mmCIF file of N, CA, C and O in Angstrom:
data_model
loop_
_atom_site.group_PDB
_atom_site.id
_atom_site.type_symbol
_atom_site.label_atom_id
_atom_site.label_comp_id
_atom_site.label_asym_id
_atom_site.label_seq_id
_atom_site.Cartn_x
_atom_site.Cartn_y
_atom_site.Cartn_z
ATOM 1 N N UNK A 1 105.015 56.161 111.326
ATOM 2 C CA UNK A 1 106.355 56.213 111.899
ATOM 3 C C UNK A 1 107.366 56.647 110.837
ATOM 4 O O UNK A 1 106.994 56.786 109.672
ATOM 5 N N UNK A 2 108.529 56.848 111.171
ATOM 6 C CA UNK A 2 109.522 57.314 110.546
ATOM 7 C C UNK A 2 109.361 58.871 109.668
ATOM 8 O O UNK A 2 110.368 59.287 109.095
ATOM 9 N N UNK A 3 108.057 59.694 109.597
ATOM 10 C CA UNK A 3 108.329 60.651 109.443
ATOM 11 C C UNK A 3 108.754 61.854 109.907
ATOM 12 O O UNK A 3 108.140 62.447 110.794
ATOM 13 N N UNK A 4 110.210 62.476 109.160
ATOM 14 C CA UNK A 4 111.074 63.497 110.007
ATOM 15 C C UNK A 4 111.227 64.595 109.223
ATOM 16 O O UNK A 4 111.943 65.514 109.619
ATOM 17 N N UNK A 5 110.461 64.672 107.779
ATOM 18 C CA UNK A 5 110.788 65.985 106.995
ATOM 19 C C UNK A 5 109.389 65.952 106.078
ATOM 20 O O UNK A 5 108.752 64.921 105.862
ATOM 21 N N UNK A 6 109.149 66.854 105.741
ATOM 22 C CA UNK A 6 107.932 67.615 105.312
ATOM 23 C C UNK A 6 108.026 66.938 104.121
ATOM 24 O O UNK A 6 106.854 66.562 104.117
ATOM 25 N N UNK A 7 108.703 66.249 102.596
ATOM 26 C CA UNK A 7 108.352 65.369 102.438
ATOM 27 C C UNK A 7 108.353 63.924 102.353
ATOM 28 O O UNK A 7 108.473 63.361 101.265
ATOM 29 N N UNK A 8 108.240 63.356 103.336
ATOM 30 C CA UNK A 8 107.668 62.426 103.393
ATOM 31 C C UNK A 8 106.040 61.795 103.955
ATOM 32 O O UNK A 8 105.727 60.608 104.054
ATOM 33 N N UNK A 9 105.064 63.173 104.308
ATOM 34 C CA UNK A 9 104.023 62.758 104.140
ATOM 35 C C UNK A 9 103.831 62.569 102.816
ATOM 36 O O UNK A 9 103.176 61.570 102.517
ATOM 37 N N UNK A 10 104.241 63.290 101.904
ATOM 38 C CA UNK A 10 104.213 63.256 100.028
ATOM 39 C C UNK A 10 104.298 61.866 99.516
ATOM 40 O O UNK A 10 103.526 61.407 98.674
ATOM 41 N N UNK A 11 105.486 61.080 100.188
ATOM 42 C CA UNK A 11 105.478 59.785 99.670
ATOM 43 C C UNK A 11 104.904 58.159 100.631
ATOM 44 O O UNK A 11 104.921 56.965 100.331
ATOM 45 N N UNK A 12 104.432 58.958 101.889
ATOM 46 C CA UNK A 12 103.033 58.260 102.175
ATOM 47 C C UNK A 12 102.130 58.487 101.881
ATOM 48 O O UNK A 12 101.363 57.586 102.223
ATOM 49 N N UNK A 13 101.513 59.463 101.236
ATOM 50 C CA UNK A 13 100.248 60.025 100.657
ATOM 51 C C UNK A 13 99.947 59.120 99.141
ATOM 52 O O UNK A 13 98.909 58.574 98.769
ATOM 53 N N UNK A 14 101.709 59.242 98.260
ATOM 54 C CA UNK A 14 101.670 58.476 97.322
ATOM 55 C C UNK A 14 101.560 57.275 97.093
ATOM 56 O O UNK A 14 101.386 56.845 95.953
ATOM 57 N N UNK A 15 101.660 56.388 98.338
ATOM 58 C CA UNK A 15 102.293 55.500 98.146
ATOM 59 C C UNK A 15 100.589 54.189 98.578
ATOM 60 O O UNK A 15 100.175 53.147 98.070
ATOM 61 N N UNK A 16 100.158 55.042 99.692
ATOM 62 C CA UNK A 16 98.785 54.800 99.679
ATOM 63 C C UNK A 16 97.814 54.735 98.879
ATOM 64 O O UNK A 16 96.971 53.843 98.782
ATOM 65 N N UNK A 17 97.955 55.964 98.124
ATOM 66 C CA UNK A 17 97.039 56.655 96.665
ATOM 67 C C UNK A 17 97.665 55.171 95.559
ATOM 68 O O UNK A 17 97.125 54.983 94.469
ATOM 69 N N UNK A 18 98.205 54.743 95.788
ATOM 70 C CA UNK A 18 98.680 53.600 94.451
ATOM 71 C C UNK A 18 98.104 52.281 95.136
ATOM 72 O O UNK A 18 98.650 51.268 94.699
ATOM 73 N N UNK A 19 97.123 52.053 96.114
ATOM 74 C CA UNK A 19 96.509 50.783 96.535
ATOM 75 C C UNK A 19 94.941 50.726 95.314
ATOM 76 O O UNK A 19 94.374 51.632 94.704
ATOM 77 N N UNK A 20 94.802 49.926 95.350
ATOM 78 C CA UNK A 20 93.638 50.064 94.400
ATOM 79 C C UNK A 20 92.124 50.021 95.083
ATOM 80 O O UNK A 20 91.934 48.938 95.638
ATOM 81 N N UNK A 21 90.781 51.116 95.194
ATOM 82 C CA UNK A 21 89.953 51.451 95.728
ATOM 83 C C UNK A 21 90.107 52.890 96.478
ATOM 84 O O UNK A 21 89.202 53.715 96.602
ATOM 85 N N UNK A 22 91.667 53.037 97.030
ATOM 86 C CA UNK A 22 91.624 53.877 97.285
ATOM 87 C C UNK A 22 91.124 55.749 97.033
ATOM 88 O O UNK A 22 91.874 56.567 96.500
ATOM 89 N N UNK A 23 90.066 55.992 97.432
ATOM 90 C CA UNK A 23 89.763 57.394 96.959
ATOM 91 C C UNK A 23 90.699 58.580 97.126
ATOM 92 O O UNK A 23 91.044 59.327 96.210
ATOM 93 N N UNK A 24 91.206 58.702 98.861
ATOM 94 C CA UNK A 24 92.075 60.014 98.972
ATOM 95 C C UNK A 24 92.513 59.898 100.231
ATOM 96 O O UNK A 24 92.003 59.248 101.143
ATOM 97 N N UNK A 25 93.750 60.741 100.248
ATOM 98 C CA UNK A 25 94.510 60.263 101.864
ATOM 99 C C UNK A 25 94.808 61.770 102.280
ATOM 100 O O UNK A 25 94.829 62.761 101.550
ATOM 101 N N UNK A 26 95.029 61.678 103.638
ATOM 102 C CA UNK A 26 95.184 62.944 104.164
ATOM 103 C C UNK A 26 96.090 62.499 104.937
ATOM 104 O O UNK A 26 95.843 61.545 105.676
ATOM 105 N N UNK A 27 97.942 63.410 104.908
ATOM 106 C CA UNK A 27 98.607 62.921 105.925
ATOM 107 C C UNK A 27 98.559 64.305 107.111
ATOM 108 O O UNK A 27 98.301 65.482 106.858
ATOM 109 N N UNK A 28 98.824 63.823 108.143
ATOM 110 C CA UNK A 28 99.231 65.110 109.066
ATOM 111 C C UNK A 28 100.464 64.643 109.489
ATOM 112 O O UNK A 28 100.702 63.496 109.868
ATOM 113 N N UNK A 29 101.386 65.746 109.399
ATOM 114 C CA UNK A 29 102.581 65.131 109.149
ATOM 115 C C UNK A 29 102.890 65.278 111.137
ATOM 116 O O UNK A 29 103.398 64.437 111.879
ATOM 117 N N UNK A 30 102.522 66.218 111.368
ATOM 118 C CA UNK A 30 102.872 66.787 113.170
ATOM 119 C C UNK A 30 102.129 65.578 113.718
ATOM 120 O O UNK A 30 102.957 65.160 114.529
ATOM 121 N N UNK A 31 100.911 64.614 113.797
ATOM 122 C CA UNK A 31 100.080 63.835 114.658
ATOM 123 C C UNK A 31 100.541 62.725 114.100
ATOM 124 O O UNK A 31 100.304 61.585 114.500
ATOM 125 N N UNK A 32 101.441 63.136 112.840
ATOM 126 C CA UNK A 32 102.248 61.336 111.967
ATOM 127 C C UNK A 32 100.829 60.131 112.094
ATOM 128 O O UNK A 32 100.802 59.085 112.742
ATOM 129 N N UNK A 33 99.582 60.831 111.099
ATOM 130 C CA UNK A 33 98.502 60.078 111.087
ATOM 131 C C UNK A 33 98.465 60.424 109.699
ATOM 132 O O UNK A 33 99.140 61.279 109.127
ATOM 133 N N UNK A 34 97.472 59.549 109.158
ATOM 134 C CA UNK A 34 96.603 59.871 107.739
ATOM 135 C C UNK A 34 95.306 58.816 107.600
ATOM 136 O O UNK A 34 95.060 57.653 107.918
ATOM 137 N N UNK A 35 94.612 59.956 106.916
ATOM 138 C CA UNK A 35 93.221 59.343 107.252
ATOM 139 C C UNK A 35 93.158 59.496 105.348
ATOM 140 O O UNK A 35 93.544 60.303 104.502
ATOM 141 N N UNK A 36 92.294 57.954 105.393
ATOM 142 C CA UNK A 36 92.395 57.838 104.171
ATOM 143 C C UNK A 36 91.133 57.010 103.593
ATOM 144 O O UNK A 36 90.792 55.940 104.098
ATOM 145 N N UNK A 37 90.465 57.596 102.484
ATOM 146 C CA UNK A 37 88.820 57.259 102.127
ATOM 147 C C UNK A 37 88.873 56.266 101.258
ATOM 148 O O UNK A 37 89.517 56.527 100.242
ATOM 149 N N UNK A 38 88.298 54.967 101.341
ATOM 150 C CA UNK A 38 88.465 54.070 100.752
ATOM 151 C C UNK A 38 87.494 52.981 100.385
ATOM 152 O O UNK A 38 86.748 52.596 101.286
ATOM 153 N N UNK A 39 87.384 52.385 99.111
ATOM 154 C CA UNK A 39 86.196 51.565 98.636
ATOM 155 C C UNK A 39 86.537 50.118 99.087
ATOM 156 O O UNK A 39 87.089 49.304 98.348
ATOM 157 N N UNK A 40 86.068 49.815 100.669
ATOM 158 C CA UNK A 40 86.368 48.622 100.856
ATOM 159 C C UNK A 40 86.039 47.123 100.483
ATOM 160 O O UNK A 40 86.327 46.095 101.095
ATOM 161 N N UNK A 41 85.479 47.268 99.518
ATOM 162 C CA UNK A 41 84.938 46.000 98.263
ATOM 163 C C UNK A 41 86.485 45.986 98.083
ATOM 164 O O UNK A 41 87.016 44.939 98.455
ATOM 165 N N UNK A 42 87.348 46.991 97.562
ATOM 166 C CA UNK A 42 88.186 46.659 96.468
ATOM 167 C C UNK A 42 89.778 47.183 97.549
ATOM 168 O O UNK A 42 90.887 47.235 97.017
ATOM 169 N N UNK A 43 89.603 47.458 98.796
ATOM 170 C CA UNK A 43 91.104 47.968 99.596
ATOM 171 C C UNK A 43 90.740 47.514 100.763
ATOM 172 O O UNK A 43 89.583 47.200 101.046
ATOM 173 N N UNK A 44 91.487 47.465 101.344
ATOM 174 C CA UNK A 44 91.904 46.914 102.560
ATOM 175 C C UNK A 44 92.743 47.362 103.427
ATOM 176 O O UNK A 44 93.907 47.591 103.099
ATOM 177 N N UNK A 45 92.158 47.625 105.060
ATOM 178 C CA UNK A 45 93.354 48.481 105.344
ATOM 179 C C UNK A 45 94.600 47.838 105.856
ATOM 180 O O UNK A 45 95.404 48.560 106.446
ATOM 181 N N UNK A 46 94.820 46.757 105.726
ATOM 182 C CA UNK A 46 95.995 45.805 105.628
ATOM 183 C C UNK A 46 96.658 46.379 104.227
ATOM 184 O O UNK A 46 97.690 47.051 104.216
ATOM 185 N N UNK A 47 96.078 46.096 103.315
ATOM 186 C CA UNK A 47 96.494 46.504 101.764
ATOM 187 C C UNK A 47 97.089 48.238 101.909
ATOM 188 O O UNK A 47 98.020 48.554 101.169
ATOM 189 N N UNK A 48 96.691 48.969 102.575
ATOM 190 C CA UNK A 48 96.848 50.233 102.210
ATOM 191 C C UNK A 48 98.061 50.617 103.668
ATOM 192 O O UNK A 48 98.891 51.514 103.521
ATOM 193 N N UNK A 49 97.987 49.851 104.919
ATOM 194 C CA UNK A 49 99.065 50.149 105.813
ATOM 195 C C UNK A 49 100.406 49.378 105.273
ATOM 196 O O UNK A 49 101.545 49.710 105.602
ATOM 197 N N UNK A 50 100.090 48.298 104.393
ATOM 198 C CA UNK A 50 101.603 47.521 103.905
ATOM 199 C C UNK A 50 102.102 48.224 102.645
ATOM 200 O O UNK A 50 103.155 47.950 102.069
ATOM 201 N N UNK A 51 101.312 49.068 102.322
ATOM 202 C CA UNK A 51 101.906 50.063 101.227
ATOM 203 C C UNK A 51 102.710 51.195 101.857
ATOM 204 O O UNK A 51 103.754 51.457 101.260
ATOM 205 N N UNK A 52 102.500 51.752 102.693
ATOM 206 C CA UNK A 52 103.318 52.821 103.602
ATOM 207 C C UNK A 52 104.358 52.111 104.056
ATOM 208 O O UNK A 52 105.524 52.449 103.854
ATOM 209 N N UNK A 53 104.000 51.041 104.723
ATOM 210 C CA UNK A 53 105.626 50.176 105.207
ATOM 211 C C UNK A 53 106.461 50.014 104.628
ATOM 212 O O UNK A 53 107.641 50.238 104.897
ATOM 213 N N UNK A 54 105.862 49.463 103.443
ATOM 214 C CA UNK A 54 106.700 49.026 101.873
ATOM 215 C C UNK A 54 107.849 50.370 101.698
ATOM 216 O O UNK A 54 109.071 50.366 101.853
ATOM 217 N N UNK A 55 106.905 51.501 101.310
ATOM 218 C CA UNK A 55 107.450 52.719 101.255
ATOM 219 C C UNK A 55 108.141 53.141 101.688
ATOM 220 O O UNK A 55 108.801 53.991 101.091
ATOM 221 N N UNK A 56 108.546 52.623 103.669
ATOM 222 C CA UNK A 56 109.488 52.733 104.245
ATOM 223 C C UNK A 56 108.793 53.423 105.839
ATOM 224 O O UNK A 56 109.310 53.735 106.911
ATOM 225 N N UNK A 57 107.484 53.443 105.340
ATOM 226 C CA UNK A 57 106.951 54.136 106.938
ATOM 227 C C UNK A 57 106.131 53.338 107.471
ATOM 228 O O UNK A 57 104.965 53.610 107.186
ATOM 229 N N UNK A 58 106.294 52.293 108.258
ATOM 230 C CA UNK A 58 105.403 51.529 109.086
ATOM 231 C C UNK A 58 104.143 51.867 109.548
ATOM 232 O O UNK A 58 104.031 52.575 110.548
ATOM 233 N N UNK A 59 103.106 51.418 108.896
ATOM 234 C CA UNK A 59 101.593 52.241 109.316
ATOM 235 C C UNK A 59 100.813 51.026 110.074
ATOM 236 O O UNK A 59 101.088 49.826 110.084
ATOM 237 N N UNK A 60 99.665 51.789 110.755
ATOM 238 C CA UNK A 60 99.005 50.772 111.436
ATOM 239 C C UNK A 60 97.389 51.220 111.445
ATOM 240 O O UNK A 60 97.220 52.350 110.985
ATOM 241 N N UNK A 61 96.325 50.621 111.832
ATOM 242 C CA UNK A 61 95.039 51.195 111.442
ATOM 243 C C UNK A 61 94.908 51.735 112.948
ATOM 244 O O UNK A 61 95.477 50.945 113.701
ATOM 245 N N UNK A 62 94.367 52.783 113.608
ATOM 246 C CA UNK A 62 94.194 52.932 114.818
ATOM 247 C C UNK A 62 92.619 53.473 115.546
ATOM 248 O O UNK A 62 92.233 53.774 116.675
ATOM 249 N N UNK A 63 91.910 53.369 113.914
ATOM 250 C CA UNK A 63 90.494 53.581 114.129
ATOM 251 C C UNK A 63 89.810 53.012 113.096
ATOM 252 O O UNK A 63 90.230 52.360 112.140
ATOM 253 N N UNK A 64 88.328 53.449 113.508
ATOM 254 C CA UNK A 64 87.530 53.534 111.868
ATOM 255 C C UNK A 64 86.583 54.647 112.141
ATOM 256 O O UNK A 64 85.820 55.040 111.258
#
């Protein structure tokens, strides 16, 4: 949510990428999704959607 300009997938991408386990995120900024590869021993996708919120963009998990 809340993305309305090209960058701010940049600083959900970043902001994800700074959870720890995390491998790599992919935002699409038009489907306002990002899919993101992650070592779940060490992330969580609680841990990695409250980092986007934090950031200012409310994320939510909507698959696996």
């Amino acid at each position: 949510e809340n993305m309305s300009c090209a960058s701010c997938p940049i600083t959900v991408r970043l902001a994800m990428e700074g959870v720890a386990g995390v491998k790599s995120v992919k935002v699409d900024f038009e489907a306002k999704t990002a899919t993101v590869v992650y070592d779940p021993s060490t992330a969580t996708v609680a841990a990695i959607a409250a980092a986007s919120t934090d950031a200012g963009y409310p994320a939510k998990a909507i698959g696996s």
